[in-house]
Amino acid sequence: MVVSDASNGGGSSSPPLVVEQTNTLGITKPISLAGPTDADLHRNAELEKFLLDSGLYESNEEAATRREVLQRLDQTVKSWVKQLTRQRGYTDQMVEDANAVIFTFGSYRLGVHGPGADIDTLCVGPSYVNREEDFFIILHNILAEMEEVTELQPVPDAHVPVMKFKFQGISIDLLYASISLLVVPEDLDISHGSVLYDVDEPTVRSLNGCRVADQILKLVPNVEHFRTTLRCLKFWAKRRGVYSNVTGFLGGVNWALLVARICQLYPNAIPSMLVSRFFRVYTQWRWPNPVMLCTIEENELGFPVWDPRRNPRDRYHIMPIITPAYPCMNSSYNVSASTLRVMKEQFRYGNKICDEIELNKAQWSALFQPYFFFEAYKNYLQVDILAADNDDLLAWKGWVESRLRQLTLKIERDTNGMLQCHPYPHEYADTSRHCAHSAFFMGLQRKEGEKGQEGQQFDIRGTVDEFRQEINMYMYWKPGMEIFVSHVRRKQLPLFVFPDGYKRNRMSRHISHSAEKMGEDAAKSNLGSSERSVKRKNDHEMLDEKLGKPEKRASISPQRLVCVSPESCSSQMSIDGTKGVRLAKNAGTKCEIKSSNGLLENGISTEGAYMHISETGGVHPKNDSQNSRCSEVQNENGVNRNKAGEMDLDCLESAETASCKSLSNCKESAVDMDQRLDNTHNFQRTEYSDYVPTASSQALNCEEDEFELNHMTFGR
């Protein structure tokens, strides 16, 4: 078994590395070679204490359990390969030499996993042991018979085929790669390019996780500083609701690559400095300029690599974060215009809080305040997922969740980007339901700075219907698996989405809704319509009072479903540009929804209930004065220009942009990047116009998945 030294989260500490001016890390020279001051060291000690107190490190007992589980899994796959070798008539010597090796990757390999985290593992086997039958059938059956193994779920049709299960209570994601060797050596170097000879693309993708993790650890100047910073940023991303690759945000490898690039740009910085520089850099970053840790390597093996000059699909990626191991890929292809908007808002939020921390106006705890998603918008889409039992729900929910980003893309496409979606990566469950249930939510708002015309509507009825039809093509569908998409206003949100079962008091929306989200540019574009917005808001609140809907009330949930089939629930949705969101019901539909007051209502929502979509948008209020300061209006530029002498991102991005034009010689483009670190620069960015995606091209992101769905049949 091959496991990194850092697999238990501790690992051997790398010695402090002081990078000299002549050294270059990554594709450009560092932005700053400055080390920590006494104040930085003090803030770093406070940050590490905060992370420890937040329970981000596992206990020694759990670490020992993980090592034991990996040992048992390694023994199991070795026995499995020997059994197959014997059954296929190989010699006794071949049976004795037959071997498989377990590698780890992801957060466990990088040494940043926390309590209860799963372990990403890869089994590398010989050429005569295949994935389709030997791995997903024979090994699956072996695991199913083991008492220690529970919740076994094979996913052979995934982009990266995987077997998910729990081993002694530890969650395991197990991949398989069959390499072109008859005997797999115990000391196999998976980072060597020879492992990619004569293998198919699913195998390359399976190997890529381990190869990328190894490369990241080789390309950062100080591994321990990288780990602490990454642990911190992952925790922040989860608290702020932007940690989810499947939903269209960023997953573990994406955050690792972003942090690793900051470590390269500030090689002598400690974690407290790196966290602050992370937000400062990515607040200014001009996407779709790519983030890369090294030059993109070409290879005679011929696997496709990320290259917007040659591959038209690569030009549509709006937030490219490129993996460092051959074949280099964009790890963030799931990001959409809507999710990028949300992440940019959160980067600005983090940058503002870090500025306050450096001025001793805030503590680290302010940075990790949770994002109150259900106070940020007036309108939401609720996606209810039902199944006959928990086992069916696990598979059905996984399928629906993997397609939710398609709903975001389709809404962007069908409204020309005028209606913005904010998919929230957390799932919720109504325990009062008698069947297995799960729910996801999306926030809806008009694009900031756009003035709505009187009577203009965003009609997403067909969009939602198309999405539901694609969902219902699930080839493993079973009776009881249902999906309902409905619209709810903020005041109609079901109580099960709130942690304590009730809604907390909100600050005035005039103060809270635009906090963290609206920069100077948005403020200028909305200046002319501010009075009308306030008037519509006041009229909207008066309407709520007339309808008998006070601020605090009992649960009003329009999702009490009487119908049992989504086919019979042909709800129609339209979003009014001036009055809000409206749901109508087709004549003859059998879908009936009861609110908690016992009145039977037609359609997804009360007939005639109009909901205002805020034109400015915003983020939740805070509870204390410190957090109120954090909710002030953000500057779109988001950077304290007094610090520009330390970091000139325009100059950096010119170098990184040029690296896309000349992928074979990235270093040449950045030769003058850091000549005057102590002076304030004002460089003009050089864009590569053939790479920047157009608004009309964003809808193409879902083409591949649509083609994949179109050939499937739904056989109920």
XYZ file of C-alpha atoms in Angstrom:
716
model
C 0.000 0.000 0.000
C 1.284 3.443 -0.927
C 0.138 6.223 1.369
C 1.762 9.611 1.713
C 3.611 10.662 4.836
C 0.959 13.314 5.334
C -2.007 11.001 5.031
C -2.943 11.400 8.671
C -3.036 15.178 8.397
C 0.203 15.719 10.272
C 3.095 14.372 8.269
C 6.698 15.399 8.440
C 7.175 19.136 8.571
C 9.053 20.531 5.624
C 11.862 22.873 6.654
C 11.184 26.592 6.250
C 12.081 27.627 2.732
C 13.307 31.129 2.072
C 12.958 31.753 -1.636
C 15.613 33.958 -3.186
C 14.970 36.587 -5.830
C 16.460 34.381 -8.553
C 14.036 31.501 -7.962
C 10.824 31.152 -9.931
C 7.895 29.116 -8.680
C 5.163 28.380 -11.194
C 4.887 30.174 -14.520
C 5.776 33.635 -13.173
C 8.104 35.154 -10.626
C 6.719 35.703 -7.113
C 4.705 38.827 -6.406
C 6.453 39.366 -3.083
C 9.321 37.731 -1.250
C 8.442 39.406 2.046
C 8.379 37.275 5.169
C 6.143 37.687 8.225
C 6.256 40.606 10.621
C 5.627 40.270 14.351
C 2.012 41.250 13.732
C 1.707 38.534 11.076
C 3.096 35.936 13.467
C 0.593 36.992 16.117
C -2.319 36.786 13.665
C -1.057 33.408 12.470
C -1.064 32.008 16.006
C -4.640 33.252 16.437
C -5.682 31.659 13.142
C -4.185 28.280 14.007
C -5.874 28.368 17.409
C -9.196 29.203 15.760
C -8.876 26.274 13.330
C -8.025 23.918 16.186
C -10.922 25.148 18.332
C -13.253 24.741 15.334
C -12.606 20.981 15.324
C -10.921 20.817 11.919
C -8.319 18.267 13.008
C -9.116 14.624 13.615
C -8.146 12.814 16.813
C -5.279 10.347 17.033
C -7.811 7.541 17.438
C -9.589 8.389 14.187
C -6.269 8.722 12.382
C -5.315 5.234 13.587
C -8.680 3.879 12.413
C -8.101 5.333 8.954
C -4.699 3.693 8.693
C -6.195 0.370 9.769
C -8.999 0.673 7.189
C -6.523 1.413 4.412
C -4.457 -1.597 5.441
C -7.506 -3.867 5.371
C -8.570 -2.490 1.999
C -5.076 -3.043 0.627
C -5.131 -6.664 1.801
C -8.565 -7.158 0.249
C -7.587 -5.950 -3.233
C -4.342 -7.958 -3.178
C -6.315 -11.105 -2.353
C -8.844 -10.243 -5.070
C -6.141 -9.959 -7.770
C -4.465 -13.212 -6.687
C -7.846 -14.970 -6.841
C -8.469 -13.715 -10.391
C -4.937 -14.670 -11.450
C -5.425 -18.225 -10.200
C -8.876 -18.550 -11.849
C -7.464 -17.505 -15.208
C -4.887 -20.284 -15.255
C -1.701 -18.363 -14.686
C 1.307 -20.156 -13.207
C 1.872 -20.482 -9.470
C 4.705 -17.975 -9.728
C 2.373 -15.461 -11.406
C -0.202 -16.007 -8.673
C 2.450 -15.384 -6.037
C 3.657 -12.203 -7.785
C 0.160 -10.913 -8.573
C -0.411 -7.584 -6.872
C -2.587 -4.492 -6.590
C -1.647 -1.249 -4.855
C -3.830 1.274 -3.027
C -3.021 4.967 -3.455
C -4.738 7.884 -1.771
C -5.518 11.290 -3.198
C -7.750 14.259 -2.443
C -7.828 15.870 1.001
C -6.374 12.781 2.688
C -3.326 12.694 0.415
C -2.841 16.456 0.768
C -3.076 16.172 4.550
C -6.030 18.555 5.010
C -8.884 16.176 5.820
C -10.954 16.661 8.933
C -12.999 14.435 11.252
C -15.496 12.289 9.382
C -14.075 13.104 5.955
C -14.041 10.380 3.332
C -10.871 8.893 1.863
C -10.349 9.076 -1.890
C -8.527 5.923 -2.920
C -7.270 4.412 -6.154
C -6.606 0.737 -6.744
C -3.985 0.115 -9.433
C -4.099 -3.412 -10.858
C -2.473 -5.424 -13.681
C -3.504 -5.301 -17.320
C -5.571 -8.512 -17.233
C -7.897 -7.295 -14.440
C -10.568 -5.076 -15.954
C -12.914 -2.482 -14.511
C -16.276 -3.522 -15.960
C -16.481 -7.111 -14.737
C -13.609 -7.743 -12.336
C -13.878 -4.502 -10.358
C -17.573 -3.622 -10.475
C -18.878 -7.198 -10.199
C -16.353 -9.545 -8.579
C -14.729 -7.081 -6.161
C -18.124 -5.548 -5.497
C -19.461 -8.950 -4.427
C -16.422 -9.551 -2.204
C -16.964 -6.223 -0.456
C -20.704 -6.833 -0.136
C -20.034 -10.013 1.849
C -17.752 -8.273 4.354
C -19.376 -7.307 7.647
C -17.236 -4.176 7.920
C -18.548 -2.820 4.615
C -21.855 -0.911 4.529
C -23.674 1.445 2.136
C -21.960 -0.099 -0.881
C -22.879 1.884 -3.996
C -21.196 1.261 -7.382
C -21.311 4.126 -9.894
C -19.883 2.588 -13.090
C -21.352 5.210 -15.441
C -19.798 8.228 -13.724
C -17.281 10.430 -15.559
C -14.748 8.828 -13.228
C -16.164 5.356 -12.381
C -16.219 4.856 -8.625
C -17.356 2.477 -5.913
C -18.598 4.209 -2.753
C -18.932 2.475 0.620
C -18.151 2.683 4.299
C -15.460 0.474 5.796
C -15.642 0.294 9.596
C -17.616 3.526 9.461
C -15.022 5.367 7.332
C -16.373 6.619 3.989
C -14.348 5.367 1.027
C -14.434 6.395 -2.646
C -12.579 3.660 -4.535
C -11.438 4.062 -8.161
C -9.739 1.462 -10.318
C -6.977 1.763 -12.932
C -5.653 -1.156 -14.946
C -2.166 -0.303 -16.218
C -0.175 -2.048 -18.957
C 1.883 -4.249 -16.621
C 1.426 -7.918 -15.803
C 2.814 -7.370 -12.310
C 2.241 -4.122 -10.405
C 5.304 -3.335 -8.261
C 4.683 -2.341 -4.652
C 6.833 0.782 -5.102
C 5.110 1.930 -8.304
C 5.798 5.608 -9.070
C 2.407 6.810 -10.202
C 3.709 10.270 -11.087
C 5.844 8.838 -13.885
C 4.363 9.221 -17.363
C 4.888 5.530 -18.146
C 1.767 4.575 -16.169
C -0.304 6.235 -18.928
C 0.998 4.008 -21.729
C -1.695 2.005 -23.494
C -4.619 2.924 -21.201
C -8.058 4.337 -21.984
C -9.369 7.783 -20.984
C -11.426 6.595 -17.962
C -8.204 5.101 -16.619
C -6.349 8.369 -17.241
C -9.053 10.253 -15.322
C -8.845 7.712 -12.506
C -5.065 8.091 -12.283
C -5.245 11.859 -12.543
C -6.355 12.486 -8.947
C -3.244 10.889 -7.482
C -0.924 12.433 -10.063
C -2.362 15.920 -9.468
C -2.056 15.626 -5.675
C 1.586 14.581 -5.986
C 2.352 17.475 -8.323
C 0.688 20.046 -6.061
C 2.837 18.994 -3.111
C 5.945 19.248 -5.309
C 5.084 22.707 -6.661
C 4.430 24.594 -3.410
C 7.381 26.163 -1.563
C 6.276 25.129 1.937
C 3.952 22.149 2.321
C 2.921 22.861 5.925
C 1.981 26.477 5.164
C 0.043 25.243 2.140
C -1.848 22.713 4.257
C -2.869 25.156 6.962
C -3.981 27.729 4.395
C -5.951 25.173 2.391
C -7.619 23.802 5.513
C -8.642 27.352 6.389
C -9.972 28.205 2.905
C -11.940 24.970 2.599
C -13.587 25.671 5.937
C -14.388 29.207 4.780
C -15.836 27.979 1.471
C -18.146 25.549 3.245
C -19.330 28.219 5.676
C -20.023 30.606 2.804
C -21.804 28.008 0.642
C -19.349 27.885 -2.271
C -17.820 24.435 -1.726
C -19.406 22.016 -4.193
C -18.067 20.919 -7.543
C -21.265 19.110 -8.522
C -23.410 22.215 -7.958
C -21.172 24.434 -10.084
C -18.917 25.910 -7.415
C -15.446 24.602 -6.533
C -14.497 21.264 -5.009
C -11.462 20.159 -3.046
C -8.971 19.986 -5.921
C -10.051 23.421 -7.214
C -9.463 25.084 -3.850
C -6.131 23.249 -3.520
C -4.946 24.593 -6.882
C -6.042 28.158 -6.084
C -4.237 28.056 -2.727
C -1.133 26.479 -4.255
C -0.892 29.346 -6.752
C -0.989 31.890 -3.917
C 1.763 29.950 -2.150
C 3.872 30.250 -5.299
C 3.234 33.992 -5.560
C 4.116 34.602 -1.881
C 6.694 31.873 -1.162
C 7.875 33.264 2.191
C 4.432 34.098 3.574
C 2.870 32.236 6.502
C -0.787 31.050 6.545
C -2.289 34.232 8.009
C -0.636 36.209 5.212
C -1.558 33.661 2.551
C -5.255 33.756 3.493
C -5.305 37.524 3.163
C -3.404 37.435 -0.143
C -5.740 34.729 -1.436
C -8.733 37.063 -1.258
C -6.747 40.060 -2.458
C -5.545 38.254 -5.580
C -8.771 36.493 -6.547
C -10.891 39.585 -5.892
C -8.904 41.228 -8.684
C -8.465 38.194 -10.907
C -9.862 38.737 -14.383
C -11.510 35.490 -15.351
C -11.364 33.644 -17.718
C -7.595 34.069 -17.429
C -6.533 30.623 -16.212
C -4.868 29.704 -12.920
C -1.899 27.406 -13.621
C 0.856 26.054 -11.383
C 3.170 25.106 -14.234
C 3.401 25.136 -18.000
C 1.022 22.864 -19.869
C 2.930 19.784 -20.921
C 2.567 18.234 -24.343
C 3.242 14.523 -24.679
C 3.618 11.989 -27.426
C 0.855 9.891 -25.865
C -1.640 12.198 -27.521
C -4.200 12.691 -24.754
C -6.138 15.964 -25.103
C -4.933 18.802 -22.876
C -6.622 22.091 -22.042
C -5.896 24.496 -24.889
C -8.454 27.134 -25.952
C -6.497 27.755 -29.166
C -7.180 24.257 -30.468
C -10.241 23.051 -28.561
C -13.363 25.164 -29.130
C -15.060 23.801 -26.017
C -12.212 25.094 -23.848
C -13.052 28.646 -24.938
C -16.389 28.430 -23.124
C -14.802 27.744 -19.720
C -15.339 30.879 -17.657
C -13.199 30.060 -14.595
C -10.394 27.754 -15.769
C -8.240 26.228 -13.029
C -5.752 23.924 -14.726
C -4.393 20.719 -13.209
C -0.566 20.464 -13.175
C -0.143 16.797 -14.178
C -0.264 15.506 -17.753
C -2.769 15.520 -19.356
C -3.558 19.009 -17.996
C -7.302 19.611 -17.685
C -9.627 22.349 -16.506
C -10.759 21.142 -13.094
C -13.529 23.768 -12.831
C -15.526 23.193 -16.013
C -18.741 22.963 -13.961
C -18.646 26.660 -13.056
C -21.409 28.744 -14.662
C -21.914 32.489 -14.972
C -24.245 32.427 -11.968
C -21.945 30.455 -9.673
C -18.934 32.550 -10.721
C -20.889 35.675 -9.782
C -21.591 34.244 -6.322
C -17.948 33.256 -5.780
C -16.698 36.688 -6.825
C -19.069 38.235 -4.286
C -17.720 35.949 -1.585
C -14.109 36.743 -2.530
C -14.914 40.432 -2.061
C -16.493 39.630 1.291
C -13.398 37.697 2.392
C -11.092 40.450 1.184
C -12.960 43.086 3.185
C -12.898 41.029 6.386
C -9.169 40.289 5.997
C -8.490 44.001 5.563
C -10.332 44.612 8.845
C -8.413 41.818 10.569
C -5.109 43.398 9.489
C -6.321 46.715 10.924
C -7.305 44.968 14.194
C -10.954 45.856 13.579
C -12.124 42.230 13.399
C -11.222 38.751 14.615
C -10.774 35.609 12.522
C -14.213 34.412 13.579
C -15.755 37.223 11.476
C -14.319 35.671 8.318
C -16.117 32.392 8.964
C -19.573 33.755 9.698
C -22.101 31.491 7.940
C -23.823 32.764 4.829
C -27.535 33.184 5.526
C -28.749 32.023 2.138
C -32.427 32.133 3.064
C -32.231 35.822 3.872
C -30.353 36.846 0.734
C -33.172 36.569 -1.818
C -36.894 37.168 -2.082
C -37.529 34.288 -4.477
C -36.381 30.680 -4.487
C -36.804 27.522 -6.478
C -37.332 24.478 -4.285
C -36.435 21.065 -5.708
C -38.079 18.263 -3.710
C -36.725 14.746 -4.187
C -38.789 11.803 -2.933
C -38.238 8.058 -2.912
C -39.798 4.949 -1.395
C -36.946 4.336 1.063
C -33.568 5.729 2.060
C -31.599 3.401 -0.221
C -33.583 4.501 -3.264
C -33.299 8.123 -2.151
C -29.496 7.859 -1.984
C -29.240 6.853 -5.644
C -32.065 9.101 -6.869
C -30.775 12.127 -4.978
C -27.266 11.582 -6.364
C -28.642 11.599 -9.896
C -30.752 14.727 -9.376
C -27.962 16.598 -7.587
C -25.559 15.842 -10.444
C -28.024 17.475 -12.870
C -28.932 20.561 -10.820
C -26.237 22.639 -12.450
C -27.987 21.962 -15.762
C -31.044 23.769 -14.418
C -28.861 26.787 -13.648
C -27.346 26.693 -17.145
C -30.748 26.369 -18.780
C -32.188 29.313 -16.858
C -29.159 31.406 -17.832
C -29.614 30.329 -21.451
C -33.358 30.902 -21.688
C -33.263 34.339 -20.005
C -30.086 35.532 -21.765
C -28.430 35.797 -18.375
C -30.967 38.343 -17.131
C -32.292 36.033 -14.409
C -29.526 35.016 -12.035
C -29.560 31.770 -10.066
C -27.752 30.952 -6.866
C -27.831 27.176 -6.322
C -27.156 26.323 -2.691
C -25.029 23.198 -2.210
C -26.603 22.086 1.076
C -29.475 19.614 1.160
C -32.398 19.709 3.552
C -34.949 17.149 4.667
C -38.484 17.438 5.985
C -38.629 14.820 8.728
C -42.413 15.173 8.924
C -42.790 13.457 5.553
C -43.652 9.785 5.636
C -41.471 8.981 2.627
C -37.739 9.490 2.165
C -37.232 13.140 1.247
C -34.529 15.623 0.360
C -34.694 19.198 -0.909
C -32.361 21.657 -2.617
C -32.887 25.383 -3.113
C -31.877 28.055 -5.609
C -32.038 31.804 -5.057
C -33.427 33.908 -7.924
C -32.909 37.562 -8.739
C -32.783 39.921 -11.698
C -29.306 40.701 -12.984
C -27.872 43.648 -11.126
C -27.936 46.941 -12.951
C -30.630 45.854 -15.422
C -33.854 47.847 -15.446
C -37.008 45.825 -15.918
C -39.655 46.912 -18.394
C -43.238 47.165 -17.285
C -44.923 43.808 -17.831
C -41.711 42.040 -18.873
C -41.570 38.415 -17.794
C -38.929 35.734 -17.492
C -40.855 32.661 -18.530
C -39.061 29.592 -17.179
C -41.986 27.185 -17.395
C -40.527 25.431 -20.413
C -37.064 25.507 -18.859
C -38.186 23.697 -15.727
C -40.270 21.249 -17.760
C -37.252 20.421 -19.932
C -35.152 19.890 -16.812
C -37.740 17.550 -15.261
C -38.018 15.521 -18.444
C -34.265 14.989 -18.490
C -34.253 14.016 -14.829
C -36.959 11.436 -15.489
C -34.717 9.708 -18.029
C -32.841 8.098 -15.126
C -32.243 4.539 -16.290
C -32.387 3.112 -12.754
C -35.724 4.721 -11.907
C -37.948 2.859 -9.436
C -41.544 3.456 -8.336
C -41.627 6.154 -5.682
C -38.781 8.191 -7.150
C -40.295 11.631 -7.753
C -39.116 15.196 -8.252
C -41.059 18.436 -7.814
C -39.810 21.899 -8.704
C -41.723 24.735 -7.080
C -41.380 28.414 -6.416
C -41.434 29.842 -2.893
C -41.107 33.350 -1.597
C -38.799 34.070 1.289
C -41.716 34.309 3.690
C -43.039 30.957 2.474
C -39.851 29.021 3.083
C -40.499 25.793 5.005
C -39.233 25.791 8.562
C -37.117 22.666 8.084
C -34.482 24.776 6.266
C -33.759 26.766 9.419
C -31.313 25.228 11.917
C -33.506 25.687 14.999
C -36.839 25.231 13.254
C -37.743 28.913 13.244
C -36.828 32.050 11.361
C -34.588 34.515 13.110
C -35.235 38.268 13.141
C -33.912 40.044 10.094
C -32.454 43.508 9.767
C -34.037 45.919 7.338
C -33.666 44.715 3.794
C -32.638 48.257 2.823
C -29.494 47.631 4.874
C -28.864 43.926 4.509
C -29.878 42.820 1.058
C -27.255 44.773 -0.850
C -24.449 44.214 1.637
C -21.457 42.231 0.395
C -22.872 42.061 -3.125
C -23.180 45.484 -4.711
C -19.982 47.163 -5.868
C -19.542 50.688 -7.120
C -20.334 49.805 -10.722
C -23.595 48.126 -9.759
C -24.470 51.039 -7.508
C -23.993 53.511 -10.345
C -26.104 51.488 -12.736
C -28.891 51.222 -10.175
C -28.795 54.873 -9.118
C -31.544 55.948 -11.434
C -33.937 53.223 -10.330
C -33.273 53.317 -6.584
C -36.359 55.370 -5.747
C -38.581 53.118 -7.837
C -37.016 50.063 -6.191
C -37.772 51.414 -2.722
C -41.332 52.250 -3.736
C -41.921 48.776 -5.174
C -40.426 47.288 -2.023
C -42.706 49.294 0.253
C -45.708 48.372 -1.859
C -44.624 44.741 -1.701
C -44.348 44.757 2.101
C -47.761 46.475 2.363
C -49.217 43.746 0.166
C -47.842 41.124 2.531
C -49.600 42.781 5.458
C -52.877 43.009 3.558
C -52.662 39.336 2.711
C -52.255 38.540 6.400
C -48.674 37.375 6.190
C -46.804 38.869 9.163
C -43.040 38.748 9.538
C -43.097 35.934 12.118
C -45.691 33.243 11.696
C -46.291 29.546 11.713
C -44.850 27.429 8.928
C -46.366 28.143 5.528
C -45.044 25.516 3.210
C -46.515 25.256 -0.291
C -44.831 21.915 -0.765
C -47.360 19.633 0.940
C -47.778 17.415 -2.075
C -50.936 15.478 -2.788
C -49.884 14.313 -6.229
C -47.524 11.389 -6.572
C -46.192 11.694 -10.091
C -44.193 14.478 -11.664
C -45.718 13.569 -15.010
C -49.093 14.710 -13.716
C -47.596 17.871 -12.252
C -47.091 20.146 -15.252
C -46.576 23.336 -13.316
C -45.839 26.483 -15.278
C -43.461 29.130 -14.074
C -43.029 32.712 -15.159
C -41.012 35.429 -13.544
C -42.433 38.893 -13.897
C -39.844 41.563 -14.492
C -41.630 44.149 -12.363
C -43.917 42.277 -10.030
C -41.828 39.227 -9.361
C -42.306 35.502 -9.694
C -45.573 33.879 -10.526
C -46.499 30.215 -10.828
C -49.562 29.150 -12.754
C -51.182 25.763 -13.120
C -52.111 24.028 -16.364
C -55.724 23.160 -16.800
C -56.411 19.589 -15.962
C -53.326 19.009 -13.891
C -53.637 16.533 -11.059
C -51.048 18.195 -8.892
C -52.512 19.748 -5.792
C -50.500 21.397 -3.074
C -51.715 22.137 0.405
C -50.298 24.849 2.570
C -50.011 24.284 6.281
C -53.165 26.294 6.942
C -55.156 23.495 5.370
C -56.414 25.419 2.348
C -56.169 23.647 -0.992
C -54.303 25.780 -3.495
C -53.910 25.457 -7.236
C -50.455 25.199 -8.769
C -47.151 25.456 -7.061
C -47.999 28.664 -5.258
C -51.095 30.601 -4.190
C -52.867 31.909 -7.291
C -52.120 35.582 -7.758
C -49.205 35.732 -5.335
C -46.725 38.073 -6.971
C -43.164 38.232 -5.775
C -40.746 41.083 -6.279
C -37.275 40.289 -7.522
C -34.732 42.702 -6.094
C -32.749 44.488 -8.746
C -29.780 45.053 -6.457
C -29.522 41.734 -4.691
C -27.636 41.306 -1.462
C -26.310 39.189 1.321
C -27.618 38.406 4.755
C -27.521 40.720 7.777
C -25.352 40.035 10.789
C -26.255 39.806 14.443
C -23.603 41.969 16.065
C -21.892 45.263 15.440
C -18.737 43.594 14.257
C -20.608 41.605 11.653
C -22.601 44.688 10.675
C -19.335 46.279 9.662
C -18.680 43.212 7.548
C -21.933 43.786 5.671
C -21.091 47.219 4.303
C -21.346 47.765 0.578
C -18.410 46.212 -1.251
C -16.195 48.024 -3.708
C -16.284 46.255 -7.062
C -12.539 46.686 -7.435
C -12.244 45.116 -4.005
C -8.567 45.932 -3.371
C -6.797 48.418 -1.186
C -4.615 50.187 -3.712
C -2.244 51.198 -0.927
C -1.027 47.617 -1.107
C -0.509 47.675 -4.850
C 3.200 48.194 -4.365
C 3.376 44.711 -2.880
C 1.205 43.128 -5.487
C 0.502 44.193 -9.032
C -2.115 41.779 -10.295
C -2.497 43.518 -13.647
C 1.137 42.752 -14.349
C 0.726 39.205 -13.088
C -2.320 38.601 -15.243
C -0.562 39.934 -18.317
C 2.026 37.239 -17.774
C -0.559 34.547 -17.092
C -2.613 35.649 -20.093
C 0.418 35.521 -22.302
C 1.084 32.035 -21.001
C -2.113 30.894 -22.679
C -0.919 32.328 -25.957
C 2.422 30.621 -25.695
C 1.815 27.503 -23.653
C 5.178 26.053 -24.505
C 7.177 28.951 -23.039
C 5.301 30.538 -20.142
C 8.330 31.823 -18.276
C 9.463 34.140 -21.080
C 6.188 36.064 -20.897
C 6.730 36.999 -17.261
C 10.344 38.075 -17.285
C 9.583 41.633 -16.153
C 6.734 40.787 -13.813
C 8.400 41.592 -10.517
C 11.100 44.136 -11.348
C 9.698 46.871 -9.102
C 7.838 45.281 -6.202
C 8.078 48.403 -4.063
C 6.453 50.728 -6.584
C 2.821 51.144 -7.460
C 2.188 49.851 -10.972
C -0.595 50.599 -13.391
C -0.326 47.944 -16.059
C -2.853 47.390 -18.796
C -4.128 43.801 -19.132
C -3.531 42.141 -22.483
C -6.494 39.971 -23.248
C -6.489 37.110 -25.693
C -9.747 37.934 -27.435
C -10.149 34.562 -29.062
C -10.397 32.964 -25.626
C -12.962 35.137 -23.826
C -16.404 33.474 -24.059
C -19.404 35.398 -25.275
C -22.690 35.531 -23.430
C -24.434 33.549 -26.132
C -21.927 30.731 -25.841
C -22.553 29.935 -22.214
C -25.519 27.702 -23.007
C -23.209 25.370 -24.913
C -21.717 24.109 -21.643
C -24.525 21.631 -21.232
C -24.522 20.252 -24.779
C -22.559 17.128 -23.989
C -24.786 16.189 -21.097
C -27.902 16.840 -23.177
C -26.657 14.522 -25.907
C -25.894 11.946 -23.261
C -29.436 12.164 -21.926
C -31.148 12.223 -25.304
C -30.142 8.697 -26.200
C -31.545 7.305 -22.940
C -35.082 6.054 -22.594
C -37.304 6.342 -19.569
C -39.107 3.037 -19.174
C -41.610 3.303 -16.380
